[in-house]
Amino acid sequence: MPYVYAQAKDSSERGLPMVRALFIEYPGDPGSWQVDDEYLFGSDILVAPLMETGASERNVYLPPGQWIDYQTAKVYAGGWHTIAAGQIPVVMLVRDGAVVPHIKLAQSTDRMDWSNLEMVVFASGAQNAQGLVCLPADNVLRRVEAARRNGVFALSADPLAGKAVSTVRLYSEAVR
């Protein structure tokens, strides 16, 4: 939910759709102009739905850079790949170098504890990562930056100025 909230705020401020074609974020990549059955959900998550009944994998085009499978933490380079869906029947990847804020699961959105966020870093080769966070209480969009030091990521500064406690976790550590 914190990713969705921050990306919705960013999309509205920049005049972009929340769900957008690849070429909007990658206008200089000819391959991104050819894909019509994948989309970016915000700026950091790429979604490739399974388009055929009974399918468990599909061919996916990835824009330049590294992409990390949200369900398996497997890393892919830009270009075409056949990727299996995970337990959730969709192919979903996160841009290498992204910080995606997470929150503990709650029964409903009004019961979410926005004072306790986890900043999940998706990084295979990236030494620095960044993302966005926005608390509903003040509705201010803030940039989150993290840097790798001695193999561990830490926030460069407290983007929420003490309004929430943030922990940092490297995504690949969670799926092992």
CSV table of C-alpha atoms in Angstrom, one decimal:
chain,number,residue,atom,x,y,z
A,1,MET,CA,0.0,0.0,0.0
A,2,PRO,CA,2.8,2.6,0.7
A,3,TYR,CA,4.1,2.0,-2.8
A,4,VAL,CA,0.7,2.4,-4.4
A,5,TYR,CA,0.0,5.6,-2.4
A,6,ALA,CA,3.3,7.2,-3.2
A,7,GLN,CA,3.2,6.3,-6.9
A,8,ALA,CA,-0.4,7.6,-7.2
A,9,LYS,CA,0.7,10.9,-5.6
A,10,ASP,CA,3.7,11.0,-8.0
A,11,SER,CA,1.6,10.2,-11.0
A,12,SER,CA,-1.0,12.9,-10.2
A,13,GLU,CA,1.7,15.5,-9.6
A,14,ARG,CA,3.5,14.6,-12.9
A,15,GLY,CA,0.4,14.1,-15.0
A,16,LEU,CA,1.2,10.5,-15.8
A,17,PRO,CA,-1.1,7.5,-15.6
A,18,MET,CA,-0.5,5.1,-12.7
A,19,VAL,CA,-0.6,2.1,-15.1
A,20,ARG,CA,1.4,3.1,-18.2
A,21,ALA,CA,3.0,1.7,-21.3
A,22,LEU,CA,6.7,0.9,-21.2
A,23,PHE,CA,7.6,3.6,-23.7
A,24,ILE,CA,6.4,6.4,-21.3
A,25,GLU,CA,9.3,5.6,-18.9
A,26,TYR,CA,11.7,4.3,-21.7
A,27,PRO,CA,11.0,6.6,-24.7
A,28,GLY,CA,14.5,6.0,-26.2
A,29,ASP,CA,14.1,2.2,-26.1
A,30,PRO,CA,12.7,0.9,-29.4
A,31,GLY,CA,11.6,-2.4,-27.8
A,32,SER,CA,9.4,-0.6,-25.3
A,33,TRP,CA,7.4,0.9,-28.2
A,34,GLN,CA,6.6,-2.6,-29.5
A,35,VAL,CA,5.1,-4.1,-26.4
A,36,ASP,CA,1.3,-3.8,-25.8
A,37,ASP,CA,0.6,-6.6,-23.3
A,38,GLU,CA,2.8,-5.5,-20.4
A,39,TYR,CA,2.7,-2.3,-18.3
A,40,LEU,CA,4.5,-0.4,-15.6
A,41,PHE,CA,2.6,0.0,-12.4
A,42,GLY,CA,4.1,3.3,-11.2
A,43,SER,CA,7.8,3.8,-12.2
A,44,ASP,CA,9.4,0.7,-10.6
A,45,ILE,CA,7.2,-2.3,-11.1
A,46,LEU,CA,6.7,-4.1,-14.4
A,47,VAL,CA,3.7,-6.4,-14.8
A,48,ALA,CA,3.3,-9.0,-17.6
A,49,PRO,CA,-0.1,-10.7,-17.1
A,50,LEU,CA,-0.6,-14.3,-18.3
A,51,MET,CA,-2.7,-13.8,-21.4
A,52,GLU,CA,-3.6,-17.4,-22.1
A,53,THR,CA,-5.8,-19.7,-20.1
A,54,GLY,CA,-3.7,-22.3,-18.3
A,55,ALA,CA,-0.4,-20.5,-19.0
A,56,SER,CA,2.3,-20.7,-16.3
A,57,GLU,CA,5.0,-18.7,-18.2
A,58,ARG,CA,5.2,-16.1,-20.9
A,59,ASN,CA,7.7,-14.2,-23.1
A,60,VAL,CA,8.4,-10.9,-21.4
A,61,TYR,CA,10.2,-7.9,-22.8
A,62,LEU,CA,12.3,-6.0,-20.2
A,63,PRO,CA,13.5,-2.4,-20.9
A,64,PRO,CA,17.3,-1.8,-20.5
A,65,GLY,CA,18.8,-2.4,-17.1
A,66,GLN,CA,18.4,-5.2,-14.6
A,67,TRP,CA,15.0,-6.4,-13.3
A,68,ILE,CA,14.3,-8.5,-10.3
A,69,ASP,CA,11.4,-11.0,-10.2
A,70,TYR,CA,9.2,-10.0,-7.2
A,71,GLN,CA,8.3,-13.6,-6.5
A,72,THR,CA,11.6,-15.4,-6.9
A,73,ALA,CA,14.3,-12.7,-6.7
A,74,LYS,CA,15.8,-14.0,-9.9
A,75,VAL,CA,17.6,-11.2,-11.9
A,76,TYR,CA,17.1,-10.6,-15.6
A,77,ALA,CA,18.9,-8.2,-18.0
A,78,GLY,CA,16.9,-6.1,-20.4
A,79,GLY,CA,15.6,-7.9,-23.5
A,80,TRP,CA,13.3,-10.8,-24.2
A,81,HIS,CA,13.0,-13.7,-21.6
A,82,THR,CA,10.6,-16.6,-21.0
A,83,ILE,CA,9.7,-16.1,-17.4
A,84,ALA,CA,7.5,-18.5,-15.2
A,85,ALA,CA,4.8,-17.0,-13.1
A,86,GLY,CA,5.2,-17.7,-9.4
A,87,GLN,CA,2.6,-18.6,-6.8
A,88,ILE,CA,0.7,-15.5,-7.8
A,89,PRO,CA,-0.2,-16.2,-11.4
A,90,VAL,CA,1.5,-13.1,-13.0
A,91,VAL,CA,5.0,-12.1,-14.0
A,92,MET,CA,6.0,-9.1,-11.9
A,93,LEU,CA,9.5,-7.6,-11.8
A,94,VAL,CA,11.0,-4.6,-10.0
A,95,ARG,CA,13.6,-2.3,-11.5
A,96,ASP,CA,17.1,-2.9,-10.1
A,97,GLY,CA,17.9,0.0,-7.7
A,98,ALA,CA,14.4,0.6,-6.5
A,99,VAL,CA,13.3,1.1,-2.9
A,100,VAL,CA,9.7,-0.1,-2.5
A,101,PRO,CA,8.0,0.8,0.8
A,102,HIS,CA,6.0,-2.0,2.5
A,103,ILE,CA,3.7,-2.0,5.5
A,104,LYS,CA,2.5,-4.9,7.7
A,105,LEU,CA,-0.7,-6.6,6.5
A,106,ALA,CA,-3.9,-5.2,8.1
A,107,GLN,CA,-7.5,-6.2,8.0
A,108,SER,CA,-8.4,-3.0,6.2
A,109,THR,CA,-6.6,0.2,5.0
A,110,ASP,CA,-7.8,2.2,8.1
A,111,ARG,CA,-6.0,-0.3,10.3
A,112,MET,CA,-2.6,0.1,8.6
A,113,ASP,CA,0.2,1.2,10.9
A,114,TRP,CA,1.8,4.0,8.8
A,115,SER,CA,4.2,4.7,11.6
A,116,ASN,CA,6.1,1.5,10.9
A,117,LEU,CA,7.3,1.1,7.3
A,118,GLU,CA,9.8,-1.3,5.8
A,119,MET,CA,11.9,0.0,2.9
A,120,VAL,CA,12.6,-3.0,0.7
A,121,VAL,CA,15.6,-2.5,-1.6
A,122,PHE,CA,15.6,-4.3,-4.9
A,123,ALA,CA,19.3,-4.4,-5.9
A,124,SER,CA,21.4,-7.0,-7.6
A,125,GLY,CA,24.3,-4.9,-8.9
A,126,ALA,CA,23.1,-1.4,-7.9
A,127,GLN,CA,25.1,0.3,-5.1
A,128,ASN,CA,22.5,3.0,-4.7
A,129,ALA,CA,18.7,2.7,-4.6
A,130,GLN,CA,15.8,5.2,-4.6
A,131,GLY,CA,12.1,5.3,-4.3
A,132,LEU,CA,9.2,7.4,-3.1
A,133,VAL,CA,7.2,7.4,0.1
A,134,CYS,CA,4.1,9.5,1.1
A,135,LEU,CA,2.3,9.3,4.4
A,136,PRO,CA,-1.5,9.8,4.3
A,137,ALA,CA,-1.3,12.0,7.4
A,138,ASP,CA,0.6,14.8,5.6
A,139,ASN,CA,0.3,13.8,1.9
A,140,VAL,CA,3.8,15.0,1.1
A,141,LEU,CA,5.8,13.0,-1.5
A,142,ARG,CA,9.4,12.3,-0.3
A,143,ARG,CA,12.3,10.6,-2.0
A,144,VAL,CA,13.9,7.6,-0.3
A,145,GLU,CA,17.6,7.0,-0.9
A,146,ALA,CA,19.7,4.0,0.2
A,147,ALA,CA,23.3,3.2,-0.3
A,148,ARG,CA,25.2,-0.1,0.0
A,149,ARG,CA,28.0,-0.1,2.5
A,150,ASN,CA,29.9,-3.3,3.2
A,151,GLY,CA,27.2,-5.3,1.5
A,152,VAL,CA,24.3,-3.8,3.6
A,153,PHE,CA,21.9,-1.1,2.5
A,154,ALA,CA,21.1,1.8,4.8
A,155,LEU,CA,19.0,4.9,4.3
A,156,SER,CA,21.0,7.9,3.4
A,157,ALA,CA,18.7,10.1,5.5
A,158,ASP,CA,15.4,9.8,7.3
A,159,PRO,CA,12.9,10.9,4.6
A,160,LEU,CA,10.0,10.9,7.0
A,161,ALA,CA,11.8,13.1,9.6
A,162,GLY,CA,10.9,10.9,12.5
A,163,LYS,CA,7.2,10.6,11.5
A,164,ALA,CA,7.6,6.8,11.0
A,165,VAL,CA,10.1,4.2,11.9
A,166,SER,CA,11.7,2.7,8.8
A,167,THR,CA,13.6,-0.5,8.6
A,168,VAL,CA,15.6,-1.5,5.5
A,169,ARG,CA,15.8,-4.9,4.0
A,170,LEU,CA,17.4,-6.2,0.8
A,171,TYR,CA,14.7,-8.1,-1.1
A,172,SER,CA,16.7,-11.1,-2.0
A,173,GLU,CA,17.2,-11.9,1.7
A,174,ALA,CA,13.5,-12.3,2.2
A,175,VAL,CA,12.9,-14.9,-0.5
A,176,ARG,CA,15.6,-17.4,0.5
